[in-house]
Short mmCIF file of C-alpha atoms and ligand atoms in Angstrom, two decimals:
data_model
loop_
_atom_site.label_atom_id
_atom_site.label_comp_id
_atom_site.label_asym_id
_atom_site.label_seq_id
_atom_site.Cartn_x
_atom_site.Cartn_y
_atom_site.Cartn_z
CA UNK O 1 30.61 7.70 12.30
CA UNK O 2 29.02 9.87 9.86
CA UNK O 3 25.72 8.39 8.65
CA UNK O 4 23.35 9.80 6.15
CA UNK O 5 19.43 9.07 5.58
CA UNK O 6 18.49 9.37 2.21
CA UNK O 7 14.66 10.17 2.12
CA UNK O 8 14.96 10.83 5.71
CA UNK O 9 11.72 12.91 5.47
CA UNK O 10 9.60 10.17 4.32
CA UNK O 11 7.30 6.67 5.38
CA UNK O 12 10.55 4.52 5.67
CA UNK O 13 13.22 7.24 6.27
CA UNK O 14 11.37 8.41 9.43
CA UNK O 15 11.27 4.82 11.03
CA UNK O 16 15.35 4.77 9.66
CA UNK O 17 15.65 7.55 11.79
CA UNK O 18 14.08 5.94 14.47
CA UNK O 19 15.66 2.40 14.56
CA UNK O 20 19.12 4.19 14.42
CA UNK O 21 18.47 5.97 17.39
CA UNK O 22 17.70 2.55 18.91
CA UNK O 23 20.81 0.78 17.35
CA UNK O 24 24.41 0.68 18.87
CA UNK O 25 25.45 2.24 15.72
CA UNK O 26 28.14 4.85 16.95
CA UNK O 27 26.61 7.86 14.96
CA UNK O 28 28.58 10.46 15.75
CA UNK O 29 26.74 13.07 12.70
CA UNK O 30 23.47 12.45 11.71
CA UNK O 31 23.21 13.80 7.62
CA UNK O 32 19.13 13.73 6.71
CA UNK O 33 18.76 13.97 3.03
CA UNK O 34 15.63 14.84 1.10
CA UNK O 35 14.67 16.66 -1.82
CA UNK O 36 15.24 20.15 -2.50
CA UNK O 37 11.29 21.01 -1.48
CA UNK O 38 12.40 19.44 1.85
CA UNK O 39 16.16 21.22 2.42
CA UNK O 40 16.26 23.21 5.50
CA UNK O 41 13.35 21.45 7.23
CA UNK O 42 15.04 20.57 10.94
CA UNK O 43 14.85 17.29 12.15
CA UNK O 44 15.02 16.12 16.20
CA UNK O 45 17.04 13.30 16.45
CA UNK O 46 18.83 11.90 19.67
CA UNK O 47 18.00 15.47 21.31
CA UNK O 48 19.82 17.42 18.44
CA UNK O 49 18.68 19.36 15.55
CA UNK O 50 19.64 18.72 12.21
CA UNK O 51 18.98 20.54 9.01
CA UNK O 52 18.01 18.55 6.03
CA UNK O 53 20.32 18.96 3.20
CA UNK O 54 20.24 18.20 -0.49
CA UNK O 55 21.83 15.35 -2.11
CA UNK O 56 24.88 17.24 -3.77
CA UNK O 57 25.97 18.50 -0.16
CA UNK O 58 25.43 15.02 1.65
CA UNK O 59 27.93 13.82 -1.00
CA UNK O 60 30.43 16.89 -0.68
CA UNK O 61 30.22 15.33 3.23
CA UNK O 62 31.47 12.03 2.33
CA UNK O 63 29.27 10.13 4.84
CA UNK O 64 30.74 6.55 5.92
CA UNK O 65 27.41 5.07 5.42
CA UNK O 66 24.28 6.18 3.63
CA UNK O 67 20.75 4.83 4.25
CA UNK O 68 18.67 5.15 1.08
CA UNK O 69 15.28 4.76 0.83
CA UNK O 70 14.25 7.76 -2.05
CA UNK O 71 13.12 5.36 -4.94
CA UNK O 72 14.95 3.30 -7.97
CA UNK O 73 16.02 6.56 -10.12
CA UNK O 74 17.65 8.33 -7.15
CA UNK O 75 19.47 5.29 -6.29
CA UNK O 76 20.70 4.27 -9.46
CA UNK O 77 21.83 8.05 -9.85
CA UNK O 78 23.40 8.80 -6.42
CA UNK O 79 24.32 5.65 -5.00
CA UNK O 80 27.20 5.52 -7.76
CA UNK O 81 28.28 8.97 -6.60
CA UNK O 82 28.24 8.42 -3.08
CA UNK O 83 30.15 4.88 -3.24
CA UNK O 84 33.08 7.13 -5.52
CA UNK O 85 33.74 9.34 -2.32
CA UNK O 86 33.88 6.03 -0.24
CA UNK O 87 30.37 6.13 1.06
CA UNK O 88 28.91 2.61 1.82
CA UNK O 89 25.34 2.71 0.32
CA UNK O 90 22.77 0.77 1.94
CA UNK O 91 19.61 0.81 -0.45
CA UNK O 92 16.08 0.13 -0.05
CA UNK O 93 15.14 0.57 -3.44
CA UNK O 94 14.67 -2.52 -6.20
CA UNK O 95 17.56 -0.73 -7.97
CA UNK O 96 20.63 -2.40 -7.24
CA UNK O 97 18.60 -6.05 -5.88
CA UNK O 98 19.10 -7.96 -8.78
CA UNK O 99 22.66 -6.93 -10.32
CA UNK O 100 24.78 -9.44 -10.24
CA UNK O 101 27.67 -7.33 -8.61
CA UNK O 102 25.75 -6.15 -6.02
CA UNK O 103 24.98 -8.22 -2.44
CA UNK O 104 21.01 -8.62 -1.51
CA UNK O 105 21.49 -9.02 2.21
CA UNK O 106 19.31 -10.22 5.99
CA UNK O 107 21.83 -10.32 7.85
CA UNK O 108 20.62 -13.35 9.97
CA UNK O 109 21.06 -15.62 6.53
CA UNK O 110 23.68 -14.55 4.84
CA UNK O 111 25.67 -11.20 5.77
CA UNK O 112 28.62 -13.41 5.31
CA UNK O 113 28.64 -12.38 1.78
CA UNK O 114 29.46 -9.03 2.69
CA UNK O 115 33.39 -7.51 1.95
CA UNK O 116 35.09 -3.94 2.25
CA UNK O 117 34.71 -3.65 -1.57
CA UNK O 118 30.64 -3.56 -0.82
CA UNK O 119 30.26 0.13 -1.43
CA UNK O 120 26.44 -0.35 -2.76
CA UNK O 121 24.77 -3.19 -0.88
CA UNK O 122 20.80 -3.96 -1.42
CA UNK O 123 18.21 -3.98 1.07
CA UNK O 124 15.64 -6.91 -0.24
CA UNK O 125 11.92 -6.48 -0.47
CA UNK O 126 9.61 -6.38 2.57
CA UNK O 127 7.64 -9.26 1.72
CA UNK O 128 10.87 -11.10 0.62
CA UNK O 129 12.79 -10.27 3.93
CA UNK O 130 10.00 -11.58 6.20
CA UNK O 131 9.48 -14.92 4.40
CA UNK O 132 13.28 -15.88 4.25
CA UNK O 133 13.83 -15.32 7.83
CA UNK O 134 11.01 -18.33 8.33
CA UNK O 135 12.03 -20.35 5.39
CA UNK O 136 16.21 -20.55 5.57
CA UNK O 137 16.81 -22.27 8.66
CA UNK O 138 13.82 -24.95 7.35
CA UNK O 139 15.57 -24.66 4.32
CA UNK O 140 19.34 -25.47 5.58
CA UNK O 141 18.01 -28.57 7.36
CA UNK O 142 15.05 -29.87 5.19
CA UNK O 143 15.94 -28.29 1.86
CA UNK O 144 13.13 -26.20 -0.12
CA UNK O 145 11.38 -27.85 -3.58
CA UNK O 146 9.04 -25.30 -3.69
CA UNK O 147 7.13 -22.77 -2.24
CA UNK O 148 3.85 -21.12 -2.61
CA UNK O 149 3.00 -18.10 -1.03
CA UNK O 150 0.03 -15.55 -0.46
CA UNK O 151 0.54 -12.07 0.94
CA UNK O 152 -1.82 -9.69 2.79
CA UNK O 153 0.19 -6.44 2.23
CA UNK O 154 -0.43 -2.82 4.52
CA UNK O 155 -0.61 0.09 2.65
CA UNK O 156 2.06 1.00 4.35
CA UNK O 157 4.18 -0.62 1.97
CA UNK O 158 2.58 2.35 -0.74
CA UNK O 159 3.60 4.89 1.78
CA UNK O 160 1.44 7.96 2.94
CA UNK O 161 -1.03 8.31 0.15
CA UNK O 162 -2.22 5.35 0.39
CA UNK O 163 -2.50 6.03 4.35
CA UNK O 164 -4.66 9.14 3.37
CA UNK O 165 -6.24 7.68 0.65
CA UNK O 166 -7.84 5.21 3.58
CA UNK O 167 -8.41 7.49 6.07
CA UNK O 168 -10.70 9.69 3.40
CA UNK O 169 -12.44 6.04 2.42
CA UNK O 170 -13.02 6.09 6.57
CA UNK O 171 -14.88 9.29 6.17
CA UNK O 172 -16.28 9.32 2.94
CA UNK O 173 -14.24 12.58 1.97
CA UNK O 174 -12.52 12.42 -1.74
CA UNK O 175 -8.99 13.01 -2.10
CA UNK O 176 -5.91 11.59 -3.89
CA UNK O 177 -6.18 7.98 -5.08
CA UNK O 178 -2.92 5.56 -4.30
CA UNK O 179 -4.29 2.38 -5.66
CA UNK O 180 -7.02 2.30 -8.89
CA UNK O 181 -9.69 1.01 -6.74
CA UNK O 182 -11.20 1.86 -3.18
CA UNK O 183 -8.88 -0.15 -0.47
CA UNK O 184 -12.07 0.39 2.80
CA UNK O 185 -13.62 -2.71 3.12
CA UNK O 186 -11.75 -4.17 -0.59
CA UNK O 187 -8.58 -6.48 -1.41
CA UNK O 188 -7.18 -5.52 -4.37
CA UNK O 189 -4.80 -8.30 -6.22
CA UNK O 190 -2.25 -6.00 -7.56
CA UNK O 191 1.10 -4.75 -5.71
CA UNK O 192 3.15 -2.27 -7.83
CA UNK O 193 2.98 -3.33 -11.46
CA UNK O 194 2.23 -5.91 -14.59
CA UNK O 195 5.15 -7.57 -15.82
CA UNK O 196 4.75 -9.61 -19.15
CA UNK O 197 4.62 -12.84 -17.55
CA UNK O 198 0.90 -11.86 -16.08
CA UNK O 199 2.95 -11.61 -12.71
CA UNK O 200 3.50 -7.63 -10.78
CA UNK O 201 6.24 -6.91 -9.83
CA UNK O 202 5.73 -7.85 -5.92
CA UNK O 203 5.73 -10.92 -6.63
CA UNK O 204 8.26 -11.60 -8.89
CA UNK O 205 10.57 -9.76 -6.55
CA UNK O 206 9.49 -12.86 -3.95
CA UNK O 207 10.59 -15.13 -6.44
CA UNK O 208 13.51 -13.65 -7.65
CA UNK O 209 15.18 -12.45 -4.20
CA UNK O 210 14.41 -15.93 -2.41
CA UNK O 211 16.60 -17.91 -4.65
CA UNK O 212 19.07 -14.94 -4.91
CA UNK O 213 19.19 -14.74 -1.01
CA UNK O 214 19.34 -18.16 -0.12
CA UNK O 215 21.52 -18.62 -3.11
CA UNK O 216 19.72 -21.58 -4.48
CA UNK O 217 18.45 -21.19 -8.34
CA UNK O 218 16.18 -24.98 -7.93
CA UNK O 219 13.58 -23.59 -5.33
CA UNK O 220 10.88 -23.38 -7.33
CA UNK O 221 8.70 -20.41 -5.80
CA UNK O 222 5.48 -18.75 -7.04
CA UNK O 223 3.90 -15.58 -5.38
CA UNK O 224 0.70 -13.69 -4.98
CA UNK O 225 0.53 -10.37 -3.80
CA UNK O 226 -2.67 -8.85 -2.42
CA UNK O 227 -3.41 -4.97 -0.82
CA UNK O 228 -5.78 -5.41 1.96
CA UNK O 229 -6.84 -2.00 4.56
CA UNK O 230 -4.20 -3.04 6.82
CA UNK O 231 -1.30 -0.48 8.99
CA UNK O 232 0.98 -2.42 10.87
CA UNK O 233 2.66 -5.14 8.56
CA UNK O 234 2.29 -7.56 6.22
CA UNK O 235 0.62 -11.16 6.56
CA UNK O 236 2.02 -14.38 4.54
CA UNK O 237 0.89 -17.75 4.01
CA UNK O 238 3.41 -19.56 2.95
CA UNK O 239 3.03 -23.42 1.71
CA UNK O 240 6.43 -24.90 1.73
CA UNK O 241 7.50 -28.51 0.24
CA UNK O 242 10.68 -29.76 1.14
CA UNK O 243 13.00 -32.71 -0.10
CA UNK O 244 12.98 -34.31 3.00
CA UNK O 245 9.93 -35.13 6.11
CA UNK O 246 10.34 -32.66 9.14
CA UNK O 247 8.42 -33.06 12.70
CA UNK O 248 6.20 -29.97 13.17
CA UNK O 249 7.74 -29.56 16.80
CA UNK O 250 10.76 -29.57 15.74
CA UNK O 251 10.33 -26.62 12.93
CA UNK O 252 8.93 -25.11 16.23
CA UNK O 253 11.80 -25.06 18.01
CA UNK O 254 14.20 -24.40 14.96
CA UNK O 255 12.06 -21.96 14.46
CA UNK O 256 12.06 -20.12 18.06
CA UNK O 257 15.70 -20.87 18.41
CA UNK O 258 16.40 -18.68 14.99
CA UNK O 259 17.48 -14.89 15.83
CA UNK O 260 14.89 -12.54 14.65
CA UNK O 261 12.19 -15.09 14.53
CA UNK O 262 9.10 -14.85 16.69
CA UNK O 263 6.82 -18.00 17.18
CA UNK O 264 3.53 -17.61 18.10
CA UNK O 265 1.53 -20.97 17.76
CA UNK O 266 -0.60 -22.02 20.58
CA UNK O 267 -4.05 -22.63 19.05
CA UNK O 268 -5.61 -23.52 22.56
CA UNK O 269 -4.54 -19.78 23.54
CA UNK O 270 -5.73 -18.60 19.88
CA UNK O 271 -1.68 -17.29 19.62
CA UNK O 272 -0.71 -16.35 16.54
CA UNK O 273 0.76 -13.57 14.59
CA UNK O 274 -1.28 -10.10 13.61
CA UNK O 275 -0.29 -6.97 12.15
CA UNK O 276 -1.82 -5.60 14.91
CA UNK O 277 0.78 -6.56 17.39
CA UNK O 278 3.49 -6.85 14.70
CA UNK O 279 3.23 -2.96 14.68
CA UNK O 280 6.77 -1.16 15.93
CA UNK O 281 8.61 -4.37 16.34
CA UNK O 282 11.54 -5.69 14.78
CA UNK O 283 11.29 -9.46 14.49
CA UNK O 284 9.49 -11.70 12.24
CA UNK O 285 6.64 -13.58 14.12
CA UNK O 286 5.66 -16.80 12.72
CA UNK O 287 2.64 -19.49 13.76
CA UNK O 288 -0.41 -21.53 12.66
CA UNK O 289 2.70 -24.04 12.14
CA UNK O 290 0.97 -27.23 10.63
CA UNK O 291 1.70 -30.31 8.31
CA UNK O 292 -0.10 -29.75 4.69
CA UNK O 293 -2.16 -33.27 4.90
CA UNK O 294 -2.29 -32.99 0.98
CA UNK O 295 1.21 -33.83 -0.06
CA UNK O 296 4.11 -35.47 2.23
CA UNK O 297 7.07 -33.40 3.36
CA UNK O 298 5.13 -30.35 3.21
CA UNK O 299 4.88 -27.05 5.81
CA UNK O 300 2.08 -24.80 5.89
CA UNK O 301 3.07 -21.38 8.02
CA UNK O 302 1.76 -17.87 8.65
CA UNK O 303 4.48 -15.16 9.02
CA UNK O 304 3.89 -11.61 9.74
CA UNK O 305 6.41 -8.60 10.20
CA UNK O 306 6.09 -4.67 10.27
CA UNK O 307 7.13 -4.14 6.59
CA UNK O 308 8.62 -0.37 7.45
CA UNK O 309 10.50 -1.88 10.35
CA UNK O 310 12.40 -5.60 9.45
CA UNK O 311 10.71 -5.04 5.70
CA UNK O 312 13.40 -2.11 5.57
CA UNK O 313 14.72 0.15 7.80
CA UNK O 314 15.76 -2.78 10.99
CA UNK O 315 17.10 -4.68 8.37
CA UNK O 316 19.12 -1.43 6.51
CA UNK O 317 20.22 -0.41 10.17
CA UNK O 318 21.47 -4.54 10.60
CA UNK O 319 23.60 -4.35 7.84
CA UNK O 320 25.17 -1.68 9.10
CA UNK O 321 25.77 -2.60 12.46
CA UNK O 322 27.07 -6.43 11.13
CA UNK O 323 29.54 -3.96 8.61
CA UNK O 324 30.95 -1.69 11.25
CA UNK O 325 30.85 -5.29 14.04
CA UNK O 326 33.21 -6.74 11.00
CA UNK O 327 35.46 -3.58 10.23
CA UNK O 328 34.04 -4.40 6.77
CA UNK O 329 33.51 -0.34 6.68
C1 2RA H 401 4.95 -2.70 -1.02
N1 2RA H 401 6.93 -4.09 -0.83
O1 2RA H 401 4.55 -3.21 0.03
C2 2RA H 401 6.36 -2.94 -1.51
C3 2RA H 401 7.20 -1.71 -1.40
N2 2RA H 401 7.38 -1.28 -0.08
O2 2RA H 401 4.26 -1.96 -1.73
#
């Protein structure tokens, strides 16, 4: 199987690399793609050495699959192409999310959408990803009215000048600003951009994706997305009201019993989830599990994931292991 990384040379295409050499993926040619700056760089992967090549050649190699994570423009531009030569195009950009033609997939809720004729298939937002693995097995048996959630994003999620732009805060040198405002020792309320409706884009992409996801336009959901100094993942609080009463042990062990899904939620111990331990793991760990005393029938929940791991490239490399599992290649 012939299986390029598109952006292979950045934050998310270097943990791609890495989760594919963990998968069972049977890669037998490894294409990295990156911009022309980056063409010719070598790359180590699974104790061979690859040359990164340009996006023209990884298309003239007609690739069976192709990992993208290289921005909006490049997807909108080259997935197309690559699909035409019978590439399937996993993407991790916002690009293709929301077309109506196109499949927004975690595999653990609803890869069943996926056919053959899937030659461009969406990778959903980090923040989105993380919060339906929690919320669609509550969801399925208690069914979702609404849901209200907070995130605590890693700058991560900005990539690696916003990691520099840190580290310089750390050691009071200047250098190239990611966000508008210092992020040592701040929280800044903004993730990506303004839309009209007073919204960014962050968090109508939590709105938006949920219902598209879990296929279900009457969840009402509403979203705010904050950047806090923060490496391994991103945090959630997520308030959840549902049509019908649950018992809070039993959206434990739903819960644990759901694949991917992590609970940690043993106050006596003080367990419960932290980007700190998230770090380099692929599941989504959820706790501080408790009834909302203010309103009946609803959840409150804390659910953290590494956001370059599950938030994109686990779930990208579980696509395409459920794809080549199905013969849906
Ligand atoms: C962020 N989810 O965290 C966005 C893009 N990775 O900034």
């Amino acid at each position: 199987m012939k299986i390029a990384v598109v952006g292979a040379t950045g934050m998310v295409g270097e943990v791609m690399l890495k989760v594919l050499s963990e998968s069972s993926l049977p890669v037998t040619e490894l294409i990295p793609v990156a911009s022309e700056k980056s063409v010719g760089k070598q790359i180590e992967w699974r104790g061979k050495t690859y040359s990164v090549v340009g996006l023209v050649t990884a298309v003239e190699m007609k690739p069976d699959v192709a990992l993208f994570s290289a921005g909006g423009q490049t997807s909108l531009d080259w997935a197309p192409k690559f699909a035409a030569v019978g590439t399937t195009v996993i993407d991790n950009s916002s690009a293709w999310r929301m077309d109506e033609t196109k499949k927004l997939v975690v595999p653990e809720i609803n890869a069943n959408v996926l056919t053959k004729e899937d030659k461009i298939i969406a990778n959903p937002n980090c923040s989105t990803i993380q919060m339906v693995m929690a919320l669609a097995p509550l969801h399925k048996k208690y069914k979702a009215k609404r849901v209200i959630v907070s995130t605590y994003q890693s700058i991560t999620g900005t990539g690696v000048k916003a990691v520099e732009q840190l580290e310089n805060e750390y050691k009071g040198t200047q250098g190239e600003m990611a966000y508008k405002y210092q992020i040592h020792r701040n929280a800044i309320p903004q993730c990506d951009v303004f839309e009209e409706n007073g919204y960014t884009k962050e968090e109508m992409k939590l709105v938006r994706e949920t219902k598209k996801i879990l296929n279900d336009n009457t969840i009402a959901v509403t979203a705010t997305a904050v950047r806090i100094p923060v490496v391994g993942g991103h945090s959630e609080a997520v308030n959840i009201e549902f049509e019908n009463d649950f018992d809070v042990n039993e959206v434990r062990t739903l819960l644990s019993e759901t694949p991917g899904v992590t609970v940690q939620d043993n106050l006596e111990a003080f367990s419960y989830p932290m980007p700190l331990y998230a770090e380099g793991k692929n599941d989504v760990f959820v706790g501080r599990i408790r009834r909302d005393e203010s309103q009946p029938n609803t959840l409150n929940m804390w659910i953290v994931a590494d956001n370059l791991r599950k938030g994109a490239a686990t779930n990208t490399i579980q696509i395409a292991e459920y794809l080549v599992k199905n013969n849906l290649l």
